[in-house]
C-alpha atoms as one frame of an Amber mdcrd trajectory, in Angstrom:
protein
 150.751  18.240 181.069 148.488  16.507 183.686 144.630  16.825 183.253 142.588
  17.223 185.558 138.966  17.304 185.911 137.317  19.304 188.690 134.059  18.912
 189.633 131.737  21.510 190.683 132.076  25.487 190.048 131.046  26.712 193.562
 133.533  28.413 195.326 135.708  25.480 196.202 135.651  24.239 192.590 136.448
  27.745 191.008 139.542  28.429 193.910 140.373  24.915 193.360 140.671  25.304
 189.498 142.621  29.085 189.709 145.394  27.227 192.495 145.642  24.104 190.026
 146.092  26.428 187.108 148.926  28.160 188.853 150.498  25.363 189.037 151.219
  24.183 185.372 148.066  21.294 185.498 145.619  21.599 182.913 142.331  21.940
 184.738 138.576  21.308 183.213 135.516  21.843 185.944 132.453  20.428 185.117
 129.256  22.368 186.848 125.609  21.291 186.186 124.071  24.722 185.647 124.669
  27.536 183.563 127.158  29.485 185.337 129.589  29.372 188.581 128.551  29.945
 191.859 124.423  29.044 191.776 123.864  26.711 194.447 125.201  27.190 198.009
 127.884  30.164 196.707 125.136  32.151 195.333 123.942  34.605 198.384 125.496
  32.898 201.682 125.824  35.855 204.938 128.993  37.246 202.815 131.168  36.963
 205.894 134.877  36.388 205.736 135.144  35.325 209.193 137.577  33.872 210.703
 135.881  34.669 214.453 133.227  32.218 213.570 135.403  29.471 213.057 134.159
  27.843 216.661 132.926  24.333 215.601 129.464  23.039 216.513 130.230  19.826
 218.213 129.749  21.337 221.391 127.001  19.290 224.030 125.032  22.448 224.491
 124.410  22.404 220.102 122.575  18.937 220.756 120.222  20.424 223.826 119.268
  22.946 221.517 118.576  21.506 218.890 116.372  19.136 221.272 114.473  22.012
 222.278 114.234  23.241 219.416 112.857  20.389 217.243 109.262  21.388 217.646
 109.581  25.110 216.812 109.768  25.732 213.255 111.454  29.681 213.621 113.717
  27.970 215.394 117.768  28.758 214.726 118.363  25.061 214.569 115.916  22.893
 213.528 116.228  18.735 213.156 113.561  17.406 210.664 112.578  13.963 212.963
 112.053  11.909 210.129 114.667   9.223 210.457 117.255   8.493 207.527 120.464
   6.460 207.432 122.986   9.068 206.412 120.966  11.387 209.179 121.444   9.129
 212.336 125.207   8.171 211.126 125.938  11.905 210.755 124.656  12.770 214.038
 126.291   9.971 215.395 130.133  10.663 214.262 129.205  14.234 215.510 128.148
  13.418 218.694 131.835  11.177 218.367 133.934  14.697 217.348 133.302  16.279
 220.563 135.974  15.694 222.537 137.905  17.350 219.743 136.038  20.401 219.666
 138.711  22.838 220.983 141.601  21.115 218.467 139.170  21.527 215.765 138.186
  25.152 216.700 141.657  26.216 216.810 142.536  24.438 213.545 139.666  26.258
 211.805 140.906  29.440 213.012 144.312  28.673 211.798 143.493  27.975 208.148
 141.028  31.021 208.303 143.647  33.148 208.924 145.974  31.662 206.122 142.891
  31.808 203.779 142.659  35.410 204.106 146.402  36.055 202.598 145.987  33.916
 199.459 142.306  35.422 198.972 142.966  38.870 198.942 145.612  38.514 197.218
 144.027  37.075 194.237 141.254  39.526 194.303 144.254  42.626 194.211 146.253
  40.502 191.095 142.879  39.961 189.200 141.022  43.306 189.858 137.986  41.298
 191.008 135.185  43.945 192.254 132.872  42.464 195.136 131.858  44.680 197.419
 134.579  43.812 199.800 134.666  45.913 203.383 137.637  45.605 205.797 135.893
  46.991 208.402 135.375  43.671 210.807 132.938  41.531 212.417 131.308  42.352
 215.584 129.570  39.624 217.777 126.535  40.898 219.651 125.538  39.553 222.642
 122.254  39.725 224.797 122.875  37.831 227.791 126.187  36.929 230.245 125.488
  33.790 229.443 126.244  33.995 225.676 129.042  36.486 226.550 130.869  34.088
 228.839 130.944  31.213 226.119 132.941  33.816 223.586 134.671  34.525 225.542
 136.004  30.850 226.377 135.987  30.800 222.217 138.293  33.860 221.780 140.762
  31.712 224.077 140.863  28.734 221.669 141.203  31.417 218.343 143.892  33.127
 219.554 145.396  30.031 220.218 144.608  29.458 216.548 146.229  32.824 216.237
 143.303  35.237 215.907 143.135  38.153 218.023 139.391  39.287 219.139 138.715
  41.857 222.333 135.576  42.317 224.091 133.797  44.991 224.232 131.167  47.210
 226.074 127.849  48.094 224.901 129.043  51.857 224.362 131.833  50.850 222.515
 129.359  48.006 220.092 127.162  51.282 219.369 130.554  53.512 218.336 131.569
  50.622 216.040 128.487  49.848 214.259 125.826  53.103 215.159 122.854  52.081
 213.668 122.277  48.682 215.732 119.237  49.306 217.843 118.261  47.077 220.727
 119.266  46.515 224.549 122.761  44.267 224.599 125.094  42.747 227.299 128.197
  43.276 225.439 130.027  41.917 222.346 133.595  40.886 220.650 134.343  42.725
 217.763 137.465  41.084 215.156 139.259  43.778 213.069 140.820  41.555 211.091
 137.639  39.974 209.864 135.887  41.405 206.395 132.646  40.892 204.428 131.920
  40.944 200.755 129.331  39.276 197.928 130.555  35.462 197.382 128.691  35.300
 193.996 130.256  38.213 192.476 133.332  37.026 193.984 133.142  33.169 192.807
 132.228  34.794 188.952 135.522  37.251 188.916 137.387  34.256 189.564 136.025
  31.977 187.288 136.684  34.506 184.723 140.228  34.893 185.805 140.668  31.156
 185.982 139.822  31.366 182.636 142.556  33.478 181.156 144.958  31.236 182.909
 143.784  28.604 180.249 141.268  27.149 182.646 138.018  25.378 180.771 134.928
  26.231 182.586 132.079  23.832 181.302 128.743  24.431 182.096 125.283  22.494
 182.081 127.187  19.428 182.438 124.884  16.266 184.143 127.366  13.746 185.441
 125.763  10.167 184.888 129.072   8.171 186.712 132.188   8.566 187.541 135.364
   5.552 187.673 138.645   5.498 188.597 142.451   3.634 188.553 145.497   4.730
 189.485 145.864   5.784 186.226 143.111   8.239 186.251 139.274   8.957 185.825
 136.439   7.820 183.629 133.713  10.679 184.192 130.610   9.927 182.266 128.129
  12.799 180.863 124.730  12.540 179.827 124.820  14.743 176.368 121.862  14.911
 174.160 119.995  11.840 175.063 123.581   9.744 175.155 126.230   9.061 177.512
 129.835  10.640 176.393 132.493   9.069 179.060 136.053  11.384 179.093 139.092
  10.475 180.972 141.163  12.650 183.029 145.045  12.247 184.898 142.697  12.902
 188.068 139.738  14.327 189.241 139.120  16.743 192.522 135.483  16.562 194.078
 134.153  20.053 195.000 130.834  18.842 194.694 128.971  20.463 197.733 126.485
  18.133 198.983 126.401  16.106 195.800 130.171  14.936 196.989 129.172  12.135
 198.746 126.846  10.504 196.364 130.452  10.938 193.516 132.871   9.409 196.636
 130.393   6.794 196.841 130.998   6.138 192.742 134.874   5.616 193.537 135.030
   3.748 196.498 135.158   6.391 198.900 133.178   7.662 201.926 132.680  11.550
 202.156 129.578  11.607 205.095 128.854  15.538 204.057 125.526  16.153 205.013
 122.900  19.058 203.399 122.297  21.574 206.109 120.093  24.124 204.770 120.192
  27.821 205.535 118.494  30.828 204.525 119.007  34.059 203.706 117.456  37.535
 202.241 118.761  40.359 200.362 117.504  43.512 201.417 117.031  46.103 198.605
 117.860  49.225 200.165 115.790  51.733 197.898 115.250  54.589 199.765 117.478
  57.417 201.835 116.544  56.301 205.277 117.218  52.847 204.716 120.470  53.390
 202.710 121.449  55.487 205.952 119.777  53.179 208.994 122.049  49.658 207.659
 124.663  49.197 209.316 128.176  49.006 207.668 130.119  46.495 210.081 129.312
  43.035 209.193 127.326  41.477 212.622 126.572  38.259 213.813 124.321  37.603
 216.647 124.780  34.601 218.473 121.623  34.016 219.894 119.468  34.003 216.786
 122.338  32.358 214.760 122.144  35.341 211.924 124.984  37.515 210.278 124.521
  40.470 208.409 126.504  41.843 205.539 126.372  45.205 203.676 126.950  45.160
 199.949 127.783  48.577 198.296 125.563  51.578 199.017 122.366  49.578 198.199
 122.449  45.887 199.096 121.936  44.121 202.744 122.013  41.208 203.597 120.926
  38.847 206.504 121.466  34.965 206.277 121.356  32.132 208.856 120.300  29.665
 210.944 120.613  25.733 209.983 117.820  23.206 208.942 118.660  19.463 208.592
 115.690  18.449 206.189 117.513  15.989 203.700 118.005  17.559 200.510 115.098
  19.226 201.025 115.391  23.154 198.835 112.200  24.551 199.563 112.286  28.692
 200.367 110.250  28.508 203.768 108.144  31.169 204.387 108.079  30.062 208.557
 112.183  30.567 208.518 112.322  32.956 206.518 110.224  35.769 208.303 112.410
  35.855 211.738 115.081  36.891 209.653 112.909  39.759 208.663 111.861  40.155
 211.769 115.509  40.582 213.016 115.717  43.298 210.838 113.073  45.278 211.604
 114.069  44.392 215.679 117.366  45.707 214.757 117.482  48.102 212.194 114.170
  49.728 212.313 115.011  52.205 209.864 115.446  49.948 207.434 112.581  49.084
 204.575 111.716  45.684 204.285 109.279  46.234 201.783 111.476  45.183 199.090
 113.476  41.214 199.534 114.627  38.444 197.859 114.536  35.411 199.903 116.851
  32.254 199.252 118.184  29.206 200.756 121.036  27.166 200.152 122.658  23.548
 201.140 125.749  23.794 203.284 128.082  20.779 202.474 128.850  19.761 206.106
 131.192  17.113 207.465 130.015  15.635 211.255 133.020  17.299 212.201 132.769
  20.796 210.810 136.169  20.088 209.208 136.523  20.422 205.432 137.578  17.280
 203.404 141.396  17.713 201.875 143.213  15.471 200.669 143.228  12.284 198.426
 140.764   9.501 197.958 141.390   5.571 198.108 142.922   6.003 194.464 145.924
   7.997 193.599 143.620   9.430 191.197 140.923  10.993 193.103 141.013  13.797
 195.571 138.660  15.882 197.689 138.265  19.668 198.562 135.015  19.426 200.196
 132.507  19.359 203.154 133.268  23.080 204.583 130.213  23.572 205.955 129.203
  27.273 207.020 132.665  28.638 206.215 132.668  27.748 202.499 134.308  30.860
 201.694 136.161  31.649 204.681 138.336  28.681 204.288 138.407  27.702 200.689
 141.231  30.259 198.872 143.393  27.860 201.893 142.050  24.585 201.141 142.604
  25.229 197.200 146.486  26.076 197.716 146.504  23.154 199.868 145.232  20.514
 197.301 147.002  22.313 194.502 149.995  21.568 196.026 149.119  18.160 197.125
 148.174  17.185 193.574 151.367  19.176 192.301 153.346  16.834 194.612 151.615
  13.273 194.288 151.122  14.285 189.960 154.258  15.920 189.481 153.351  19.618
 188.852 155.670  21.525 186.402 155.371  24.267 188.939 155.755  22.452 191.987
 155.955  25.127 195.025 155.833  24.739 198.589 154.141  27.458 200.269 152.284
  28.061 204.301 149.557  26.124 203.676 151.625  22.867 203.201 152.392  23.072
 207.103 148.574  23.316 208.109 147.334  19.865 209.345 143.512  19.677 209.803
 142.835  18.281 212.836
């Protein structure tokens, strides 16, 4: 039986490990702190959303974020501060525009197939987290904003994701508590919310069971590889302890391209911070003035999520500050400012703020596939849909490694036919 080593217990890593399992491999992830899901998996917008899978490489995200450099509430904002791996990153951005509708309508194409193999491991292991199939509705201010979706909803039904317009009568019937003058919106029944970290955990644990080895507070030092396999080196106790493996998979976040660097390989994922607070919904009114339809407003770059009867959540916006971790009080009041603009029934009295490092390719397209060596492969770089996308992209390397390794278990399933763009 093959082993393979998986690094990183984030969502990627733990989907990647419970796909790999299923397929016969014996699978070890190594994750640096003390339990799955703490980094960028840990309290994201909670939005399965397949409607947001429009990438950025558009020429009005670069006049923005010009205007916007200077403004530090802003939605997007671009540390100046020159760096190497900041100007090349911009620069093969600037380079994917031209394929922004292919890569839009591949994103929405592998959301949608995400969605099958994700609920259908959550049924099969009886993993609780605060899912809602109740949609996502777009809200937006101004024609102008309302024009551009609806160009979008063009290239994701094309990507075969149905979304309809709709008036501002028919936003307030879907989600009543929303408060606030709007031109209209796009609302995605398909589309479903739910808490990542409690998700990420239920797997891990049901990963486990299927003979999976989840180790934890594990501080890679190196990592080397052959064609044969992969020389991963630990820093235990004040010594180095160096364990090989059939083949490693990189779900590393934003530490992946410092590890594709170790092996020969180039993975340009970049750090792009965003925020988010959980609102603790402790009283009646607020319980009953948050809304239950997960939102996302285009204009201030925010979603919202409801968890359970007591839990809210807002997250958003995108800072490009290095690796950079610092909670922000300038970014993160207009989130609770939003809130109170929004949902003015709501208490903000009580909030836990947080901020997390999106892996990000220049892109917007995940990593899959394999690495210079036969040895090495990626499931990385996903960017703001981490979760959206990843039950796909695991299925998709599981079967790539099942193929190229020879899997016991070797299936062909949907996601084989995908091709990211």
């Amino acid at each position: 039986m093959k082993h393979i080593a998986i690094i990183g217990a984030g969502i990627t890593g733990v989907t990647t490990a419970y796909a790999l399992a299923k397929q016969g491999f014996r699978v070890t992830v190594l994750e640096r702190h003390r339990y799955a899901a703490m980094e960028t998996s840990y309290a994201n917008g909670g939005q399965l959303s397949a409607s947001n899978a429009e990438v950025w490489n558009h020429t009005s995200t670069i006049l923005k974020g010009l205007k916007w450099m200077l403004k530090n509430d802003a939605p997007l904002l671009v540390n100046p501060k020159p760096s190497w791996h900041k100007l090349s990153w911009f620069g093969e951005f600037i380079a994917a525009i031209p394929r922004y509708e292919a890569n839009t309508i591949a994103t929405a194409r592998l959301a949608v197939a995400a969605r099958q193999h994700l609920f259908s491991w959550a049924e099969q292991e009886g993993i609780d987290f605060d899912l809602k199939r109740q949609g996502i509705l777009h809200i937006y201010r101004d024609k102008a904003g309302f024009d551009h979706a609806g160009a979008v909803s063009r290239l994701l039904a094309q990507g075969g994701l149905p979304r309809r317009a709709v008036t501002p009568d028919e936003m307030r019937a879907i989600e009543p508590t929303l408060a606030g003058q709007y031109y209209g919106g796009y609302y995605t029944e398909s589309d479903s919310s739910g808490d990542i970290h409690k998700f990420t955990t239920g797997l891990a644990q049901a990963a486990e069971k299927l003979g999976v080895q989840l180790r934890y507070g594990q501080q890679i030092s190196a990592v080397q590889a052959d064609a044969a396999g992969a020389d991963i080196t630990l820093a235990q106790d004040g010594r180095s302890v160096t364990e090989r493996y059939d083949a490693i998979v990189v779900c590393a976040g934003v530490a992946s391209r410092a590890i594709a660097a170790m092996v020969g390989d180039r993975v340009n994922v970049y750090p792009v911070k965003g925020y988010s607070i959980t609102v603790h919904l402790n009283d009646a009114a607020s319980r009953a003035g948050a809304p239950t339809v997960s939102l996302l407003d285009d204009a201030t770059k925010l979603v919202a999520s409801r968890f359970g009867a007591d839990r809210f959540r807002v997250a958003g916006t995108a800072e490009f500050n290095g690796y950079n971790r610092d909670i922000r009080a300038d970014r993160i009041a207009p989130l609770v400012a939003w809130v109170q603009q929004c949902f003015p029934s709501v208490s903000t009295r009580s909030i836990t703020p947080w901020a997390g490092l999106r892996p990000m390719m220049p892109d917007l397209m995940p990593r899959v596939g394999q690495g210079k060596l036969p040895s090495v492969f990626y499931n990385t770089g996903h960017g703001h849909l981490g979760w959206t996308l990843s039950a796909a992209t695991a299925d998709m390397i599981a079967e790539m490694m099942a193929t190229a390794l020879g899997s016991p278990n070797v299936t062909i399933a949907t996601t084989q036919a995908l091709k990211l763009a």
